[in-house]
GROMACS .gro file of N, CA and C in nm:
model
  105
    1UNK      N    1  -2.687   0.620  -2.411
    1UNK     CA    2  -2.687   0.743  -2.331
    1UNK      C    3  -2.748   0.717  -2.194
    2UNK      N    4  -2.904   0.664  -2.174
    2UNK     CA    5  -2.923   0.622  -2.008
    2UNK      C    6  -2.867   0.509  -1.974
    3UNK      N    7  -2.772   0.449  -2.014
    3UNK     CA    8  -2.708   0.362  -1.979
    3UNK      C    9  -2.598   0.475  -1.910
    4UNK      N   10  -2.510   0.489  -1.954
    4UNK     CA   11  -2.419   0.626  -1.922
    4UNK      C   12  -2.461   0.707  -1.781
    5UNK      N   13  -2.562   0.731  -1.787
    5UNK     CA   14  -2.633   0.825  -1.686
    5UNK      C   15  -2.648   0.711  -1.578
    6UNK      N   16  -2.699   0.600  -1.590
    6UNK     CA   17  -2.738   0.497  -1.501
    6UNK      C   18  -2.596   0.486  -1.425
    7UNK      N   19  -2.473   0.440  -1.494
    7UNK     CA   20  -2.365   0.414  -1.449
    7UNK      C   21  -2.314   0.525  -1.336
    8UNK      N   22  -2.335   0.684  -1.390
    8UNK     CA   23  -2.255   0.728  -1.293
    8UNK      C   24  -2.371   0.757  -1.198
    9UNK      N   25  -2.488   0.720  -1.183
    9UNK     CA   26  -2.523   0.750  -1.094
    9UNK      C   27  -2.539   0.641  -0.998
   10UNK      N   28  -2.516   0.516  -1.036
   10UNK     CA   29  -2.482   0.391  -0.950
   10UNK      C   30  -2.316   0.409  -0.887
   11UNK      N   31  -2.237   0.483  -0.971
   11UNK     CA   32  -2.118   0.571  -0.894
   11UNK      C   33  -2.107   0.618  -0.775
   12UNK      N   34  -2.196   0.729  -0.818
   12UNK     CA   35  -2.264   0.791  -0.706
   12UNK      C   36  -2.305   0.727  -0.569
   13UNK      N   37  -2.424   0.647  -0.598
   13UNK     CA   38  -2.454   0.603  -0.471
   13UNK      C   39  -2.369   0.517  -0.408
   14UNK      N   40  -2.275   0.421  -0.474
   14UNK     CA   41  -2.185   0.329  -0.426
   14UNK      C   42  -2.053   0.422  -0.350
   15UNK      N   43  -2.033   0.528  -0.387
   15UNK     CA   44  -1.950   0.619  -0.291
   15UNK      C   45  -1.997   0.662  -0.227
   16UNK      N   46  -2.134   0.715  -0.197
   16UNK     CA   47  -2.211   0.763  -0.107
   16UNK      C   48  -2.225   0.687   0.028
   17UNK      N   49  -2.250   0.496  -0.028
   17UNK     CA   50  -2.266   0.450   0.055
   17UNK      C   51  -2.150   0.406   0.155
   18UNK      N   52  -2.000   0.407   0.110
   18UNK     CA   53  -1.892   0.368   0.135
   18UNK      C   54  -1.853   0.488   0.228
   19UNK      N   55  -1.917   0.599   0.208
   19UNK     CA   56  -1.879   0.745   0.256
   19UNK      C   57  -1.955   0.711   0.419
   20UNK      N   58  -2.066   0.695   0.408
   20UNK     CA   59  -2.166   0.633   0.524
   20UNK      C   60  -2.082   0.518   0.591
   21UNK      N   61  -2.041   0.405   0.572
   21UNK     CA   62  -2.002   0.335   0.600
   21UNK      C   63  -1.863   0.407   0.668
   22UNK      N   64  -1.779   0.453   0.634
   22UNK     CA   65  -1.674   0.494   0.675
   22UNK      C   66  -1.681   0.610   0.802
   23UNK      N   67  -1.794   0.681   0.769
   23UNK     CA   68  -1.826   0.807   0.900
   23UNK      C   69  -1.993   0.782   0.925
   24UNK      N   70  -2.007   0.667   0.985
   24UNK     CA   71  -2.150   0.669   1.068
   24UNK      C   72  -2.160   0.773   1.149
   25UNK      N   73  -2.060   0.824   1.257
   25UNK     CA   74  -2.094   0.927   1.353
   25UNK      C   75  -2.137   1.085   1.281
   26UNK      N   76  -2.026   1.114   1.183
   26UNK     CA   77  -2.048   1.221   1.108
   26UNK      C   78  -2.187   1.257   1.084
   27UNK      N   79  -2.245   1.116   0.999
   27UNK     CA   80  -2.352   1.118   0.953
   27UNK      C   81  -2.491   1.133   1.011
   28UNK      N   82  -2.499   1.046   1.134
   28UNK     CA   83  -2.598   1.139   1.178
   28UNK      C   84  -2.601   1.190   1.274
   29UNK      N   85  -2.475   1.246   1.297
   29UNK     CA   86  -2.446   1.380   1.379
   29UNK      C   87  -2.517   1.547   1.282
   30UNK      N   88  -2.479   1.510   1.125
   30UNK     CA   89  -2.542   1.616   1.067
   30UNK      C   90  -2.688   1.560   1.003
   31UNK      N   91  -2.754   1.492   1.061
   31UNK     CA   92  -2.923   1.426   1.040
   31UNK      C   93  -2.971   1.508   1.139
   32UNK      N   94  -2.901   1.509   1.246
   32UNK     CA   95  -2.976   1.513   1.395
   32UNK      C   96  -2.980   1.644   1.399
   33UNK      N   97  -2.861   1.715   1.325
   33UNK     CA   98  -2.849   1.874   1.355
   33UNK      C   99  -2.919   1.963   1.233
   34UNK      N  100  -2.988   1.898   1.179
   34UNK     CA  101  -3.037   1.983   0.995
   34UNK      C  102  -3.120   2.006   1.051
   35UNK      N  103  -3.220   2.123   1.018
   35UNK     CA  104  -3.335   2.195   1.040
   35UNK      C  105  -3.407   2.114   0.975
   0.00000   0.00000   0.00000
């Protein structure tokens, strides 16, 4: 079972990071603009 949980949350961040990678400007265009 935390094996399971581990996996999708290494999912997670590995799309997260690919998401970053793909729209740097996006990204901290909405860093710069968050309250």
């Amino acid at each position: 079972m935390k094996i399971h949980i581990i996996k999708i949350q290494m999912q997670i961040f590995i799309s997260l990071f690919i998401y970053l990678r793909l729209h740097p400007f996006s990204y901290t265009y909405t860093t710069t603009n968050s309250p």
